[in-house]
Amino acid sequence: MKNFLNPIGVIHSVFKSRQDCPRQSAFSDKKAEIELFPEFEAGLKDLESFSHIHVFYLLDKSDSYSLSVQTGWTAEPKGLFSTRTPNRPTPLGYSAVKVNSINGKRIEINGIDAVEGTKVLDIKPYIPEIDSKKKAKAGC
Amino acid sequence: MKNFLNPIGVIHSVFKSRQDCPRQSAFSDKKAEIELFPEFEAGLKDLESFSHIHVFYLLDKSDSYSLSVQTGWTAEPKGLFSTRTPNRPTPLGYSAVKVNSINGKRIEINGIDAVEGTKVLDIKPYIPEIDSKKKAKAGC
């Protein structure tokens, strides 16, 4: 597992602290930017043909978790894995976001619940045929 | 970043090696099972109210990558981040999958392109309002 974590860039965000962040990234219309480290720029080739991307990032402000989470959406606490709390055993952030533009190593995106300087671990193309679960149902 | 990686369980899969795996998890109808380590079972409470989950896992058979990837879908090589190749700077696997049933620490799921014993890093509920990008378009 040595060198498993190899950040490829950082997120530039209007949110300067966790308290600024929206509950869910999709509820934010604030623009943000992913800036890849220069050595990874060539990996962005062809990404402009996708309207959306998956972004995976490190929630490194998170340093503890509980398996029982009071979300604010319901009176009863919920099991950790049925919530999107940032406090998780492996504090991995994830958002599917719209790509506005790509310029060199910079990707302008819409709506992400990450603070300024968050380290990006991976970007994958969003492929609607496999990623958009049109019949998915969510609990409350 | 100490202790960032904290696997919560393993995937039991019919695929015993990378060569067995389908190109994309959604193209597989083989059932698979996520078995959480016992200490995380309480975190599954309430997850049964979601039809689908995001699964994040460690592609620890991957030990190198190239920013230019020949995919088999097109004649020209593509930029790494516009593909879903497992060979990535941070070898993070991701699938959105349907939950068939949850029994204790075991989640039976459909279709995942992971080999037997793959370590699971995180599970998040799939919330269609934010995760299903109905207008998303994919390049070829």
mmCIF file of C-alpha atoms in Angstrom:
data_model
loop_
_atom_site.group_PDB
_atom_site.id
_atom_site.type_symbol
_atom_site.label_atom_id
_atom_site.label_comp_id
_atom_site.label_asym_id
_atom_site.label_seq_id
_atom_site.Cartn_x
_atom_site.Cartn_y
_atom_site.Cartn_z
ATOM 1 C CA MET A 1 0.000 0.000 0.000
ATOM 2 C CA LYS A 2 3.092 2.215 -0.054
ATOM 3 C CA ASN A 3 2.524 5.385 -2.092
ATOM 4 C CA PHE A 4 -1.136 4.607 -2.557
ATOM 5 C CA LEU A 5 -2.025 8.252 -1.963
ATOM 6 C CA ASN A 6 -0.713 10.352 -4.787
ATOM 7 C CA PRO A 7 -2.612 13.668 -4.984
ATOM 8 C CA ILE A 8 -2.879 15.001 -8.545
ATOM 9 C CA GLY A 9 -3.871 18.591 -7.734
ATOM 10 C CA VAL A 10 -5.855 20.914 -5.475
ATOM 11 C CA ILE A 11 -9.328 22.436 -5.376
ATOM 12 C CA HIS A 12 -9.687 26.203 -5.348
ATOM 13 C CA SER A 13 -12.939 27.028 -3.617
ATOM 14 C CA VAL A 14 -14.760 30.043 -2.209
ATOM 15 C CA PHE A 15 -15.194 28.005 0.973
ATOM 16 C CA LYS A 16 -12.323 28.765 3.324
ATOM 17 C CA SER A 17 -13.347 26.449 6.179
ATOM 18 C CA ARG A 18 -15.593 23.448 6.804
ATOM 19 C CA GLN A 19 -18.168 25.727 8.425
ATOM 20 C CA ASP A 20 -18.544 27.600 5.102
ATOM 21 C CA CYS A 21 -19.317 24.451 3.133
ATOM 22 C CA PRO A 22 -22.813 23.572 1.965
ATOM 23 C CA ARG A 23 -24.448 20.367 3.221
ATOM 24 C CA GLN A 24 -24.287 18.802 -0.229
ATOM 25 C CA SER A 25 -22.186 19.926 -3.142
ATOM 26 C CA ALA A 26 -25.080 19.747 -5.591
ATOM 27 C CA PHE A 27 -26.899 22.396 -3.556
ATOM 28 C CA SER A 28 -24.069 24.845 -4.235
ATOM 29 C CA ASP A 29 -23.899 26.922 -7.400
ATOM 30 C CA LYS A 30 -20.548 28.474 -6.448
ATOM 31 C CA LYS A 31 -17.927 27.931 -9.086
ATOM 32 C CA ALA A 32 -14.721 26.171 -8.139
ATOM 33 C CA GLU A 33 -11.544 25.201 -9.920
ATOM 34 C CA ILE A 34 -9.417 22.083 -9.917
ATOM 35 C CA GLU A 35 -5.776 22.887 -10.564
ATOM 36 C CA LEU A 36 -3.755 19.825 -11.479
ATOM 37 C CA PHE A 37 -0.086 19.679 -10.611
ATOM 38 C CA PRO A 38 1.798 20.377 -13.874
ATOM 39 C CA GLU A 39 3.120 16.825 -14.194
ATOM 40 C CA PHE A 40 -0.443 15.463 -14.550
ATOM 41 C CA GLU A 41 -1.773 17.958 -17.128
ATOM 42 C CA ALA A 42 -1.322 15.559 -20.072
ATOM 43 C CA GLY A 43 -3.798 13.177 -18.420
ATOM 44 C CA LEU A 44 -6.633 15.684 -19.079
ATOM 45 C CA LYS A 45 -6.538 15.077 -22.852
ATOM 46 C CA ASP A 46 -10.036 14.247 -24.214
ATOM 47 C CA LEU A 47 -11.774 15.055 -20.917
ATOM 48 C CA GLU A 48 -13.554 18.010 -22.572
ATOM 49 C CA SER A 49 -15.816 15.534 -24.381
ATOM 50 C CA PHE A 50 -17.511 14.710 -21.061
ATOM 51 C CA SER A 51 -20.038 17.097 -19.532
ATOM 52 C CA HIS A 52 -19.515 15.816 -15.981
ATOM 53 C CA ILE A 53 -16.722 14.255 -13.922
ATOM 54 C CA HIS A 54 -16.344 12.319 -10.701
ATOM 55 C CA VAL A 55 -13.978 14.097 -8.302
ATOM 56 C CA PHE A 56 -12.336 12.206 -5.406
ATOM 57 C CA TYR A 57 -10.584 14.195 -2.724
ATOM 58 C CA LEU A 58 -9.007 14.014 0.673
ATOM 59 C CA LEU A 59 -11.026 15.252 3.649
ATOM 60 C CA ASP A 60 -7.896 15.878 5.669
ATOM 61 C CA LYS A 61 -9.637 18.154 8.168
ATOM 62 C CA SER A 62 -11.480 15.055 9.349
ATOM 63 C CA ASP A 63 -9.697 13.286 12.198
ATOM 64 C CA SER A 64 -12.364 11.194 13.904
ATOM 65 C CA TYR A 65 -15.686 9.498 13.239
ATOM 66 C CA SER A 66 -18.632 7.855 14.950
ATOM 67 C CA LEU A 67 -20.686 4.961 13.555
ATOM 68 C CA SER A 68 -23.814 6.775 14.754
ATOM 69 C CA VAL A 69 -24.403 10.184 13.150
ATOM 70 C CA GLN A 70 -26.919 12.905 13.986
ATOM 71 C CA THR A 71 -27.533 14.459 10.569
ATOM 72 C CA GLY A 72 -29.974 17.282 11.172
ATOM 73 C CA TRP A 73 -32.344 15.769 8.590
ATOM 74 C CA THR A 74 -34.041 13.338 11.023
ATOM 75 C CA ALA A 75 -34.603 13.095 14.779
ATOM 76 C CA GLU A 76 -32.965 9.676 15.128
ATOM 77 C CA PRO A 77 -29.216 9.265 14.582
ATOM 78 C CA LYS A 78 -28.271 7.324 11.467
ATOM 79 C CA GLY A 79 -25.644 4.736 10.650
ATOM 80 C CA LEU A 80 -22.480 6.413 9.337
ATOM 81 C CA PHE A 81 -22.564 4.706 5.928
ATOM 82 C CA SER A 82 -26.109 5.885 5.243
ATOM 83 C CA THR A 83 -24.901 9.499 5.565
ATOM 84 C CA ARG A 84 -22.487 11.707 3.650
ATOM 85 C CA THR A 85 -20.740 13.088 6.736
ATOM 86 C CA PRO A 86 -17.053 13.970 6.123
ATOM 87 C CA ASN A 87 -16.085 12.175 9.348
ATOM 88 C CA ARG A 88 -15.432 8.645 8.043
ATOM 89 C CA PRO A 89 -12.935 5.805 8.666
ATOM 90 C CA THR A 90 -11.297 6.646 5.333
ATOM 91 C CA PRO A 91 -12.083 10.366 4.918
ATOM 92 C CA LEU A 92 -12.660 10.329 1.194
ATOM 93 C CA GLY A 93 -14.624 13.146 -0.419
ATOM 94 C CA TYR A 94 -16.653 12.490 -3.550
ATOM 95 C CA SER A 95 -18.736 14.670 -5.859
ATOM 96 C CA ALA A 96 -20.064 14.323 -9.386
ATOM 97 C CA VAL A 97 -19.836 17.814 -10.900
ATOM 98 C CA LYS A 98 -20.442 19.664 -14.150
ATOM 99 C CA VAL A 99 -17.388 20.774 -16.109
ATOM 100 C CA ASN A 100 -17.661 24.358 -17.293
ATOM 101 C CA SER A 101 -14.305 24.602 -19.063
ATOM 102 C CA ILE A 102 -10.817 23.123 -19.182
ATOM 103 C CA ASN A 103 -7.809 25.374 -19.752
ATOM 104 C CA GLY A 104 -4.448 23.649 -19.568
ATOM 105 C CA LYS A 105 -4.184 22.177 -16.095
ATOM 106 C CA ARG A 106 -7.284 24.021 -14.819
ATOM 107 C CA ILE A 107 -10.823 22.631 -14.758
ATOM 108 C CA GLU A 108 -13.617 25.043 -13.886
ATOM 109 C CA ILE A 109 -16.485 23.203 -12.228
ATOM 110 C CA ASN A 110 -19.801 23.928 -10.563
ATOM 111 C CA GLY A 111 -20.732 23.099 -7.027
ATOM 112 C CA ILE A 112 -18.361 21.193 -4.776
ATOM 113 C CA ASP A 113 -18.424 21.015 -0.972
ATOM 114 C CA ALA A 114 -14.671 21.214 -0.507
ATOM 115 C CA VAL A 115 -12.539 23.863 1.161
ATOM 116 C CA GLU A 116 -9.752 25.866 -0.491
ATOM 117 C CA GLY A 117 -6.624 23.768 -0.965
ATOM 118 C CA THR A 118 -8.316 20.363 -0.710
ATOM 119 C CA LYS A 119 -6.122 17.703 -2.299
ATOM 120 C CA VAL A 120 -7.575 15.935 -5.324
ATOM 121 C CA LEU A 121 -6.806 12.193 -5.484
ATOM 122 C CA ASP A 122 -8.480 11.251 -8.745
ATOM 123 C CA ILE A 123 -10.765 12.395 -11.536
ATOM 124 C CA LYS A 124 -12.828 9.969 -13.631
ATOM 125 C CA PRO A 125 -15.208 10.684 -16.506
ATOM 126 C CA TYR A 126 -18.921 10.514 -15.646
ATOM 127 C CA ILE A 127 -20.466 7.965 -17.996
ATOM 128 C CA PRO A 128 -24.252 8.313 -17.752
ATOM 129 C CA GLU A 129 -24.964 4.754 -18.945
ATOM 130 C CA ILE A 130 -23.181 3.318 -15.915
ATOM 131 C CA ASP A 131 -23.163 6.153 -13.349
ATOM 132 C CA SER A 132 -26.620 7.700 -13.579
ATOM 133 C CA LYS A 133 -28.942 5.321 -11.754
ATOM 134 C CA LYS A 134 -32.249 6.634 -13.036
ATOM 135 C CA LYS A 135 -34.368 4.292 -10.912
ATOM 136 C CA ALA A 136 -32.425 4.932 -7.702
ATOM 137 C CA LYS A 137 -34.429 5.691 -4.584
ATOM 138 C CA ALA A 138 -33.155 7.392 -1.459
ATOM 139 C CA GLY A 139 -34.349 7.038 2.097
ATOM 140 C CA CYS A 140 -35.009 10.081 4.251
ATOM 141 C CA MET B 1 -2.187 11.975 6.304
ATOM 142 C CA LYS B 2 -1.273 9.287 8.839
ATOM 143 C CA ASN B 3 -3.905 6.534 8.980
ATOM 144 C CA PHE B 4 -5.852 8.048 6.117
ATOM 145 C CA LEU B 5 -6.441 4.603 4.663
ATOM 146 C CA ASN B 6 -8.686 2.617 6.928
ATOM 147 C CA PRO B 7 -10.357 -0.227 5.016
ATOM 148 C CA ILE B 8 -13.826 -1.084 6.343
ATOM 149 C CA GLY B 9 -14.250 -4.467 4.682
ATOM 150 C CA VAL B 10 -13.646 -6.622 1.608
ATOM 151 C CA ILE B 11 -15.444 -7.471 -1.617
ATOM 152 C CA HIS B 12 -16.292 -11.100 -2.365
ATOM 153 C CA SER B 13 -16.444 -11.488 -6.116
ATOM 154 C CA VAL B 14 -16.620 -14.233 -8.721
ATOM 155 C CA PHE B 15 -13.652 -12.524 -10.409
ATOM 156 C CA LYS B 16 -10.448 -14.084 -9.122
ATOM 157 C CA SER B 17 -7.996 -11.956 -11.129
ATOM 158 C CA ARG B 18 -7.919 -8.667 -13.040
ATOM 159 C CA GLN B 19 -8.135 -10.597 -16.320
ATOM 160 C CA ASP B 20 -11.535 -11.980 -15.271
ATOM 161 C CA CYS B 21 -13.013 -8.538 -14.611
ATOM 162 C CA PRO B 22 -15.469 -6.870 -16.981
ATOM 163 C CA ARG B 23 -14.517 -3.590 -18.639
ATOM 164 C CA GLN B 24 -17.145 -1.703 -16.658
ATOM 165 C CA SER B 25 -18.916 -2.854 -13.534
ATOM 166 C CA ALA B 26 -22.330 -1.865 -14.859
ATOM 167 C CA PHE B 27 -21.895 -4.326 -17.707
ATOM 168 C CA SER B 28 -21.648 -7.162 -15.192
ATOM 169 C CA ASP B 29 -24.703 -8.890 -13.767
ATOM 170 C CA LYS B 30 -22.662 -11.146 -11.499
ATOM 171 C CA LYS B 31 -23.635 -10.794 -7.888
ATOM 172 C CA ALA B 32 -21.025 -9.776 -5.391
ATOM 173 C CA GLU B 33 -20.909 -9.242 -1.655
ATOM 174 C CA ILE B 34 -19.359 -6.599 0.531
ATOM 175 C CA GLU B 35 -18.400 -7.999 3.919
ATOM 176 C CA LEU B 36 -17.687 -5.290 6.453
ATOM 177 C CA PHE B 37 -15.226 -5.936 9.229
ATOM 178 C CA PRO B 38 -17.326 -6.606 12.381
ATOM 179 C CA GLU B 39 -16.308 -3.348 14.081
ATOM 180 C CA PHE B 40 -18.022 -1.314 11.311
ATOM 181 C CA GLU B 41 -21.329 -3.203 11.112
ATOM 182 C CA ALA B 42 -23.222 -0.620 13.214
ATOM 183 C CA GLY B 43 -22.469 1.982 10.514
ATOM 184 C CA LEU B 44 -24.831 0.153 8.106
ATOM 185 C CA LYS B 45 -27.942 1.135 10.083
ATOM 186 C CA ASP B 46 -30.569 2.766 7.802
ATOM 187 C CA LEU B 47 -28.665 1.937 4.609
ATOM 188 C CA GLU B 48 -31.461 -0.423 3.540
ATOM 189 C CA SER B 49 -33.616 2.617 2.715
ATOM 190 C CA PHE B 50 -31.356 3.378 -0.262
ATOM 191 C CA SER B 51 -31.638 1.338 -3.466
ATOM 192 C CA HIS B 52 -28.068 2.093 -4.587
ATOM 193 C CA ILE B 53 -24.706 2.868 -2.971
ATOM 194 C CA HIS B 54 -21.362 4.325 -3.997
ATOM 195 C CA VAL B 55 -18.532 1.874 -3.297
ATOM 196 C CA PHE B 56 -14.921 3.074 -3.048
ATOM 197 C CA TYR B 57 -12.150 0.509 -3.062
ATOM 198 C CA LEU B 58 -8.456 -0.001 -3.329
ATOM 199 C CA LEU B 59 -7.029 -1.161 -6.660
ATOM 200 C CA ASP B 60 -3.955 -2.576 -4.977
ATOM 201 C CA LYS B 61 -3.020 -4.774 -7.943
ATOM 202 C CA SER B 62 -2.243 -1.508 -9.765
ATOM 203 C CA ASP B 63 1.377 -0.457 -9.385
ATOM 204 C CA SER B 64 2.041 1.904 -12.303
ATOM 205 C CA TYR B 65 0.250 4.261 -14.676
ATOM 206 C CA SER B 66 0.696 6.221 -17.878
ATOM 207 C CA LEU B 67 -0.911 9.589 -18.662
ATOM 208 C CA SER B 68 -1.643 8.282 -22.166
ATOM 209 C CA VAL B 69 -3.941 5.253 -22.283
ATOM 210 C CA GLN B 70 -4.902 2.968 -25.160
ATOM 211 C CA THR B 71 -8.438 1.973 -24.224
ATOM 212 C CA GLY B 72 -9.601 -0.406 -26.915
ATOM 213 C CA TRP B 73 -12.616 1.834 -27.603
ATOM 214 C CA THR B 74 -10.811 4.234 -29.976
ATOM 215 C CA ALA B 75 -7.759 4.129 -32.229
ATOM 216 C CA GLU B 76 -6.060 7.136 -30.601
ATOM 217 C CA PRO B 77 -4.745 6.898 -27.041
ATOM 218 C CA LYS B 78 -6.645 8.967 -24.488
ATOM 219 C CA GLY B 79 -5.660 11.082 -21.535
ATOM 220 C CA LEU B 80 -5.667 8.986 -18.350
ATOM 221 C CA PHE B 81 -8.343 11.061 -16.573
ATOM 222 C CA SER B 82 -10.793 10.653 -19.457
ATOM 223 C CA THR B 83 -10.647 6.856 -18.968
ATOM 224 C CA ARG B 84 -11.611 4.444 -16.191
ATOM 225 C CA THR B 85 -8.395 2.437 -16.325
ATOM 226 C CA PRO B 86 -7.410 0.948 -12.936
ATOM 227 C CA ASN B 87 -3.814 2.166 -13.443
ATOM 228 C CA ARG B 88 -3.984 5.615 -11.843
ATOM 229 C CA PRO B 89 -1.752 7.848 -9.659
ATOM 230 C CA THR B 90 -4.064 7.103 -6.728
ATOM 231 C CA PRO B 91 -5.483 3.668 -7.627
ATOM 232 C CA LEU B 92 -8.972 4.228 -6.325
ATOM 233 C CA GLY B 93 -11.815 2.052 -7.569
ATOM 234 C CA TYR B 94 -15.337 3.412 -7.735
ATOM 235 C CA SER B 95 -18.709 1.955 -8.667
ATOM 236 C CA ALA B 96 -22.311 2.928 -8.075
ATOM 237 C CA VAL B 97 -24.179 -0.331 -7.535
ATOM 238 C CA LYS B 98 -27.623 -1.664 -6.708
ATOM 239 C CA VAL B 99 -28.147 -3.113 -3.229
ATOM 240 C CA ASN B 100 -29.980 -6.430 -3.297
ATOM 241 C CA SER B 101 -30.013 -7.094 0.428
ATOM 242 C CA ILE B 102 -28.248 -6.311 3.683
ATOM 243 C CA ASN B 103 -27.785 -9.009 6.315
ATOM 244 C CA GLY B 104 -25.754 -7.979 9.334
ATOM 245 C CA LYS B 105 -22.340 -6.977 8.064
ATOM 246 C CA ARG B 106 -22.999 -8.354 4.539
ATOM 247 C CA ILE B 107 -24.311 -6.318 1.606
ATOM 248 C CA GLU B 108 -25.284 -8.249 -1.511
ATOM 249 C CA ILE B 109 -24.814 -6.085 -4.597
ATOM 250 C CA ASN B 110 -25.032 -6.359 -8.367
ATOM 251 C CA GLY B 111 -22.225 -5.758 -10.794
ATOM 252 C CA ILE B 112 -18.823 -4.613 -9.587
ATOM 253 C CA ASP B 113 -15.514 -4.876 -11.474
ATOM 254 C CA ALA B 114 -13.433 -5.821 -8.466
ATOM 255 C CA VAL B 115 -11.511 -8.999 -7.728
ATOM 256 C CA GLU B 116 -12.034 -11.284 -4.737
ATOM 257 C CA GLY B 117 -10.614 -9.772 -1.555
ATOM 258 C CA THR B 118 -10.529 -6.161 -2.780
ATOM 259 C CA LYS B 119 -10.404 -3.814 0.204
ATOM 260 C CA VAL B 120 -13.361 -1.442 0.610
ATOM 261 C CA LEU B 121 -12.453 2.058 1.781
ATOM 262 C CA ASP B 122 -15.869 3.672 2.006
ATOM 263 C CA ILE B 123 -19.559 3.293 1.251
ATOM 264 C CA LYS B 124 -21.857 6.283 0.741
ATOM 265 C CA PRO B 125 -25.588 6.361 -0.004
ATOM 266 C CA TYR B 126 -26.498 7.124 -3.633
ATOM 267 C CA ILE B 127 -28.778 10.159 -3.549
ATOM 268 C CA PRO B 128 -30.379 10.512 -6.995
ATOM 269 C CA GLU B 129 -31.065 14.257 -6.620
ATOM 270 C CA ILE B 130 -27.337 14.982 -6.397
ATOM 271 C CA ASP B 131 -25.647 11.923 -7.932
ATOM 272 C CA SER B 132 -27.733 11.096 -10.997
ATOM 273 C CA LYS B 133 -26.766 13.666 -13.646
ATOM 274 C CA LYS B 134 -29.644 13.140 -16.027
ATOM 275 C CA LYS B 135 -28.316 15.580 -18.620
ATOM 276 C CA ALA B 136 -24.770 14.229 -18.579
ATOM 277 C CA LYS B 137 -23.124 13.516 -21.919
ATOM 278 C CA ALA B 138 -20.130 11.252 -22.495
ATOM 279 C CA GLY B 139 -17.524 11.434 -25.212
ATOM 280 C CA CYS B 140 -16.535 8.347 -27.144
#
